[in-house]
mmCIF file of C-alpha atoms in Angstrom:
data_model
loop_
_atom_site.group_PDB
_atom_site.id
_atom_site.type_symbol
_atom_site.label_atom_id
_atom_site.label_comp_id
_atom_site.label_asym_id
_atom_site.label_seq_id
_atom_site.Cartn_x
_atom_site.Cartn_y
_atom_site.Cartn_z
ATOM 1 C CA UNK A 1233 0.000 0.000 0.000
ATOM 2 C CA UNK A 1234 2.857 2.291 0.973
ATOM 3 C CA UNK A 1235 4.564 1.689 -2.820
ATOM 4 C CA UNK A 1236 0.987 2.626 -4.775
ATOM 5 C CA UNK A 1237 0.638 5.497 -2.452
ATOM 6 C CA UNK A 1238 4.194 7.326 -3.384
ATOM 7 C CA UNK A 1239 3.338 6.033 -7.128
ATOM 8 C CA UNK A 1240 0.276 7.938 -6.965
ATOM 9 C CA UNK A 1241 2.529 10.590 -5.146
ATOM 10 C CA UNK A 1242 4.861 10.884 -8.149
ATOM 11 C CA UNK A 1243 2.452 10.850 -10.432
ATOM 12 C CA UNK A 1244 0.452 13.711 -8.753
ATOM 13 C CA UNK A 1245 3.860 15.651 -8.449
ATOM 14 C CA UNK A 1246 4.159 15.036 -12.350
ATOM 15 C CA UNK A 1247 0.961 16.226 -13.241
ATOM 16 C CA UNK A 1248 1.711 19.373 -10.917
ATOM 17 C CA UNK A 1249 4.549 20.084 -12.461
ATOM 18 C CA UNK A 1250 2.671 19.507 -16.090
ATOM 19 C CA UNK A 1251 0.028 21.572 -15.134
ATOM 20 C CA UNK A 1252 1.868 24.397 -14.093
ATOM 21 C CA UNK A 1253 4.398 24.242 -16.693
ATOM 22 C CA UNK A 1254 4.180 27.256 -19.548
ATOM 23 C CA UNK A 1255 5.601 27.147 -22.772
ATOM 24 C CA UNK A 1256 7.777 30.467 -23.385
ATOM 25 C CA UNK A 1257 6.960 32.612 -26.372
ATOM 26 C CA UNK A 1258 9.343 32.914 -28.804
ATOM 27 C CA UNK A 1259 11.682 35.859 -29.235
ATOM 28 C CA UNK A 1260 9.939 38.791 -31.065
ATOM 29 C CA UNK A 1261 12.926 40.672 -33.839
ATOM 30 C CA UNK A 1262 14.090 43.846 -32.283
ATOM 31 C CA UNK A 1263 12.306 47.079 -33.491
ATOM 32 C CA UNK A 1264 16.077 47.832 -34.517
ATOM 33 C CA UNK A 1265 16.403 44.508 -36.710
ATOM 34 C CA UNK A 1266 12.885 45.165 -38.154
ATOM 35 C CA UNK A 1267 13.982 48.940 -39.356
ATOM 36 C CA UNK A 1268 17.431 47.141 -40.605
ATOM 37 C CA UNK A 1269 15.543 44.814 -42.563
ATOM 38 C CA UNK A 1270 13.166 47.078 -44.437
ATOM 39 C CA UNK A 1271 15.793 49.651 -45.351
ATOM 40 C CA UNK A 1272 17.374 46.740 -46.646
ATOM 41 C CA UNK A 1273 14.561 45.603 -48.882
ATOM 42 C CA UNK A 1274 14.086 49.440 -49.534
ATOM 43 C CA UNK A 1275 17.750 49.916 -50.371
ATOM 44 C CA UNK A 1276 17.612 46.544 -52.836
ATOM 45 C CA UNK A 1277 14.717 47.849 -54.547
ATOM 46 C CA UNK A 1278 15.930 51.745 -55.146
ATOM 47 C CA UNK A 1279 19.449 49.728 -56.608
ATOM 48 C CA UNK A 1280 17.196 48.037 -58.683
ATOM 49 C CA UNK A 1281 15.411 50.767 -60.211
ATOM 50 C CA UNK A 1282 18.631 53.009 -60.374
ATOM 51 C CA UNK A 1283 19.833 51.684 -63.040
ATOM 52 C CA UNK A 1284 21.971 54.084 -66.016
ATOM 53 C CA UNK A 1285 18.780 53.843 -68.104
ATOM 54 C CA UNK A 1286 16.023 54.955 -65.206
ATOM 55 C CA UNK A 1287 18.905 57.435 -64.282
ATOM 56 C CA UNK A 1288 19.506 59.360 -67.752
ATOM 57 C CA UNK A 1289 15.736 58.878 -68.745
ATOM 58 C CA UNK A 1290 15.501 60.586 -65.153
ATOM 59 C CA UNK A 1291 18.055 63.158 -66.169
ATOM 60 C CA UNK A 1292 16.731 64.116 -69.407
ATOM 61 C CA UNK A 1293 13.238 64.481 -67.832
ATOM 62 C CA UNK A 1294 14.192 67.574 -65.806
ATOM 63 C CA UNK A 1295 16.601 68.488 -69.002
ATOM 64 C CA UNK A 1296 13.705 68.871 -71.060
ATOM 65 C CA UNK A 1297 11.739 70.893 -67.905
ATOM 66 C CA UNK A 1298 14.403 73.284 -67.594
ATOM 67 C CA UNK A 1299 14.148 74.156 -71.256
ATOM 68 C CA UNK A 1300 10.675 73.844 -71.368
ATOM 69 C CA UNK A 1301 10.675 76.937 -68.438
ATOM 70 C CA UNK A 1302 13.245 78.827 -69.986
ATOM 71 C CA UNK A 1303 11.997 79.275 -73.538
ATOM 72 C CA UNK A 1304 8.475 80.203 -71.275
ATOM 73 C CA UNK A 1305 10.013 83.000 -69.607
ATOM 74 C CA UNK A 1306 12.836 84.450 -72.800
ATOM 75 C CA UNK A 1307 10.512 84.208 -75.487
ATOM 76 C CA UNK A 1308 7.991 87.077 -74.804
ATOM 77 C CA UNK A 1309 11.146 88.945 -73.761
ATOM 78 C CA UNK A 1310 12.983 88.239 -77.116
ATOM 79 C CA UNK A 1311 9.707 89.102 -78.912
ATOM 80 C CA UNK A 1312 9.500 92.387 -77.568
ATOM 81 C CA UNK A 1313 12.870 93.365 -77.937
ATOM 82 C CA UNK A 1314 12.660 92.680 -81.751
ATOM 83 C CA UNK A 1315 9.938 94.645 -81.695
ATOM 84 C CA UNK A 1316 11.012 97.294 -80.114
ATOM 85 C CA UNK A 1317 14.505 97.284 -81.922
ATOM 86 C CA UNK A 1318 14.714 100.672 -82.917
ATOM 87 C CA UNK A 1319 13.427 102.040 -80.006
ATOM 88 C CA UNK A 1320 16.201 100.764 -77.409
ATOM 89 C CA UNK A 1321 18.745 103.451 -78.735
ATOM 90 C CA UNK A 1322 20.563 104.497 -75.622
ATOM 91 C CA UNK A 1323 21.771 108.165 -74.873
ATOM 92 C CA UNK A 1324 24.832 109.248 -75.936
ATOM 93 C CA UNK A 1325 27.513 111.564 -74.737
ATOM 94 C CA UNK A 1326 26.397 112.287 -71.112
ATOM 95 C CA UNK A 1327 23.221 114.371 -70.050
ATOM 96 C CA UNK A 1328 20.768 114.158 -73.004
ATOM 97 C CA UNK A 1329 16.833 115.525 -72.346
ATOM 98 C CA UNK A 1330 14.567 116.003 -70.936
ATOM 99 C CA UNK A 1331 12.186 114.474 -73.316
ATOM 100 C CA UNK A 1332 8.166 113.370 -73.354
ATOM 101 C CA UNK A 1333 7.861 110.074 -71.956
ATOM 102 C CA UNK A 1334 8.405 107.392 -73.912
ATOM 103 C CA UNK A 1335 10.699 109.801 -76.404
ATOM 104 C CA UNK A 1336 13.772 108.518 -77.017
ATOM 105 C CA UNK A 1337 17.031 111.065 -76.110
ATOM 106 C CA UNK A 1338 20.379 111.063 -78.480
ATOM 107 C CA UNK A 1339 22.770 113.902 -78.693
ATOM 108 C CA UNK A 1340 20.449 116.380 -77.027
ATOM 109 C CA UNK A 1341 17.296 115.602 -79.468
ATOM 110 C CA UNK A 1342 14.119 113.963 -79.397
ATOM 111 C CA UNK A 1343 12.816 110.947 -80.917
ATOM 112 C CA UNK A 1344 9.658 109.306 -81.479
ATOM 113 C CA UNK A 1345 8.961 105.594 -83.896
ATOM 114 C CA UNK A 1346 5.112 105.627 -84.446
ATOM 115 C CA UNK A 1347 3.655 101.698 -85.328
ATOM 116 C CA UNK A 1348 0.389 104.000 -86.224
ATOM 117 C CA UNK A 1349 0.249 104.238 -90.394
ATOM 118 C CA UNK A 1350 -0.664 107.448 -91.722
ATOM 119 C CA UNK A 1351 -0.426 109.781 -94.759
ATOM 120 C CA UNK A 1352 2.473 112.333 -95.145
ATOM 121 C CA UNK A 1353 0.386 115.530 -94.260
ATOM 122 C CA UNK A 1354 -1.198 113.244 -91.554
ATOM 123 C CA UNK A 1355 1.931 112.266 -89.537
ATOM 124 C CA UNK A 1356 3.489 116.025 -90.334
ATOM 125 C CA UNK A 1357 0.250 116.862 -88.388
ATOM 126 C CA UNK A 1358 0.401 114.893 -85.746
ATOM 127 C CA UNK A 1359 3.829 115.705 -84.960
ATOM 128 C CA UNK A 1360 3.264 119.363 -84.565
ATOM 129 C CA UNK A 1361 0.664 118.164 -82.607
ATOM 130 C CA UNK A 1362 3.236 117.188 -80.042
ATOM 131 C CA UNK A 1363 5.353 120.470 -80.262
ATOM 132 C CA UNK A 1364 7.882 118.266 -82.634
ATOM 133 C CA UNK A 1365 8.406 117.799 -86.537
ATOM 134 C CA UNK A 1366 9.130 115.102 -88.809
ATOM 135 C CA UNK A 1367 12.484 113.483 -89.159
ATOM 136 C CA UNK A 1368 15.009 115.182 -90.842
ATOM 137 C CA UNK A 1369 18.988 113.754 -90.734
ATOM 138 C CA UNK A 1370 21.436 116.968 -90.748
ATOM 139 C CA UNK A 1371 23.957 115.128 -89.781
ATOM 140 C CA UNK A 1372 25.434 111.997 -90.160
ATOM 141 C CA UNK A 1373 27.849 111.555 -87.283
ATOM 142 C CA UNK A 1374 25.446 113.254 -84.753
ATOM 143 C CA UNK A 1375 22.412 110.522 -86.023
ATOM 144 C CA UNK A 1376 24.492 107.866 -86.429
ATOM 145 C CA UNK A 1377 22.207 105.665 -84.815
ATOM 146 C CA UNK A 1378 19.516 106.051 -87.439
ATOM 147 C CA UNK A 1379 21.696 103.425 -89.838
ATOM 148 C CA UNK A 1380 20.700 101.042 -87.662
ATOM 149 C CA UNK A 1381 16.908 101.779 -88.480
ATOM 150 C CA UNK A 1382 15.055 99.197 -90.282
ATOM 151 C CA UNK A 1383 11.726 99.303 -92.499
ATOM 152 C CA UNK A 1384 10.282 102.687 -94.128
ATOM 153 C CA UNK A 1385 9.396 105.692 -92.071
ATOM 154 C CA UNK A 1386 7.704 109.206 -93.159
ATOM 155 C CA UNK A 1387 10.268 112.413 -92.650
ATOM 156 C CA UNK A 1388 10.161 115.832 -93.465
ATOM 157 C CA UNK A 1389 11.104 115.728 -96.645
ATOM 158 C CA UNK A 1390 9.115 117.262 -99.760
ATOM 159 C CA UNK A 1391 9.928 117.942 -103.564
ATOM 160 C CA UNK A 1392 9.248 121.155 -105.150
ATOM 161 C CA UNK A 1393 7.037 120.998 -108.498
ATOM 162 C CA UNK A 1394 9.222 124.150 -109.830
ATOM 163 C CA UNK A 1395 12.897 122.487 -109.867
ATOM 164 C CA UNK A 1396 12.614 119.417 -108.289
ATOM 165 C CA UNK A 1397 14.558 120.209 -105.284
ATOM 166 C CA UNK A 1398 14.089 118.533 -102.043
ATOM 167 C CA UNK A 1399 13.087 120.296 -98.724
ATOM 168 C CA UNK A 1400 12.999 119.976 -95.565
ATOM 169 C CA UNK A 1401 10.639 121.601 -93.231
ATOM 170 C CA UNK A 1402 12.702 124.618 -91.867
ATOM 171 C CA UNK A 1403 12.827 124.947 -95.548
ATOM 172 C CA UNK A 1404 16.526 124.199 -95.921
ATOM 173 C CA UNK A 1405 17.387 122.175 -99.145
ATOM 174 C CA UNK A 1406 18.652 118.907 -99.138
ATOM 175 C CA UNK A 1407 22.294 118.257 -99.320
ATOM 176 C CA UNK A 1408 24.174 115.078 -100.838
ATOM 177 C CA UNK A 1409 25.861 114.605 -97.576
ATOM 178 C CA UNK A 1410 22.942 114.263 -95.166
ATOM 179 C CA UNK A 1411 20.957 111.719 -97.242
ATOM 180 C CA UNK A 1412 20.916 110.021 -100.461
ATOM 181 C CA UNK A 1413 17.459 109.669 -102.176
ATOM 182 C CA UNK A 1414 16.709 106.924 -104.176
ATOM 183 C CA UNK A 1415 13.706 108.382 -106.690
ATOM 184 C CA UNK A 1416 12.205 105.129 -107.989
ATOM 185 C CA UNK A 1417 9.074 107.037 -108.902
ATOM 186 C CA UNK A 1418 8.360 110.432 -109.328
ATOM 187 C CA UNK A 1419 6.437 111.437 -105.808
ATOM 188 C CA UNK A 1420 6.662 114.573 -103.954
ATOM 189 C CA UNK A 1421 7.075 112.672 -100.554
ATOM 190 C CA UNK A 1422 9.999 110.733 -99.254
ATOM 191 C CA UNK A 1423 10.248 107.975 -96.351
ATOM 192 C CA UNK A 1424 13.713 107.035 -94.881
ATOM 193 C CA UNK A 1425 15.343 103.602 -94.912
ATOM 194 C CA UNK A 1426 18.761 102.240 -93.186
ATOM 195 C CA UNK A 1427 22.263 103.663 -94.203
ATOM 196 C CA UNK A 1428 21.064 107.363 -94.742
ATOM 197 C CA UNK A 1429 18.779 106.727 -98.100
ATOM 198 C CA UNK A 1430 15.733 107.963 -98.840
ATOM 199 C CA UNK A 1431 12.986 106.668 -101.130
ATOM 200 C CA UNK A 1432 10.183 108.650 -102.624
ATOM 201 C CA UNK A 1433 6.897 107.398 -102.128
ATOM 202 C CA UNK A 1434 3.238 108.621 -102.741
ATOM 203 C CA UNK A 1435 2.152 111.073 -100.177
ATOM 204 C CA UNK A 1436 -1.228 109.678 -99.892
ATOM 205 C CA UNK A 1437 0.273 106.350 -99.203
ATOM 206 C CA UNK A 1438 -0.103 105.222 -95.647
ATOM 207 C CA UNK A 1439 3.419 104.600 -93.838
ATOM 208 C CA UNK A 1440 4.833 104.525 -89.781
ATOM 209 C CA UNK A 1441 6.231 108.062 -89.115
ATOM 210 C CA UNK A 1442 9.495 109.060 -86.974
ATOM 211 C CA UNK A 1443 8.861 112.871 -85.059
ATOM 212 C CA UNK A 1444 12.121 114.832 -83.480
ATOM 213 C CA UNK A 1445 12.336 118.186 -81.283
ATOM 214 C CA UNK A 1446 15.124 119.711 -79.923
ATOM 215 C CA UNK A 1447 15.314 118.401 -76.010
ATOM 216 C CA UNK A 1448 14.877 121.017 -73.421
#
């Protein structure tokens, strides 16, 4: 009786020990091993994707963006500075003017390029609307800047019926060495061109106009 009863002792101190045994959970990674291994996977895949092709198709992306932005922004301001060519003649010589706004100041005179198209009498009229006259080159060295000019513009130049001499309108005659006319056709008007020449051209005929006064 005494052997069954520390058998059933053993047994009981088995079972205790089964019943109150716990299994331990196994080891969780590290936050610090879990952040290694996804920059890892992260790293693999950006060293995948980095390749020379993904980088110079990358490359010439933001090329093509840059260019994109800078022909945006230059080519209004190349636009207008063709268009305004003749009118970005700089003063010359120190103090020059004053002048009317938007009058352009060289050598101590004037200067005004009208787009507006008009007949001769018309643009003589409206520049003695604005205290000034119609173009007229007196000298060559002082307006050298007018070689530069392109396309046709009205001055004050007119042809007398009686000799065919050319005026100007302080009635002073023309002289060889401040212009050379070119008389394709036989008009009473002239308009001015590049190089100091001058074409003659229909009065009625509408044309841009160039107006000068004396600054001061």
């Amino acid at each position: 009786m005494g052997l069954i009863r520390d058998r059933r002792c053993h047994q009981g101190a088995e079972m205790s020990d089964c019943h109150n045994y716990k299994p331990e959970p196994a080891k969780r990674e590290t936050s610090k091993q879990g952040q290694k291994r996804r920059s890892t996977i992260i790293t693999n895949i950006w060293r995948k994707n980095l390749s020379p092709y993904f980088l110079g198709r990358f490359i010439a992306i933001l090329m093509a963006l840059r260019f994109i932005v800078m022909v945006t922004i230059w080519t209004p301001l190349f636009i207008n500075s063709l268009h305004n060519q003749e009118l970005s003649i700089p003063s010359k010589d120190g103090y020059c003017g004053p002048c009317p706004d938007t009058w352009l100041c060289y050598r101590n005179h004037c200067y005004q390029f009208f787009n507006e198209t008009k007949t001769w009498h018309q643009s003589q009229a409206s520049c003695m609307s604005q205290n000034s006259s119609l173009l007229k080159i007196y000298n060559q060295v002082e307006q050298d800047f007018f070689k530069l000019v392109k396309s046709y513009h009205w001055m004050g130049l007119t042809k007398l019926t009686t000799n065919g001499s050319w005026l100007w309108e302080d009635g002073s005659i023309l002289s060889p060495n401040q212009l050379t006319m070119v008389e394709i056709y036989n008009e009473s008007c002239a308009v001015y061109s590049s190089n100091f020449r001058g074409y003659t051209e229909n009065c009625l005929n509408p044309n841009t106009y160039i107006c000068m006064r004396r600054a001061g």
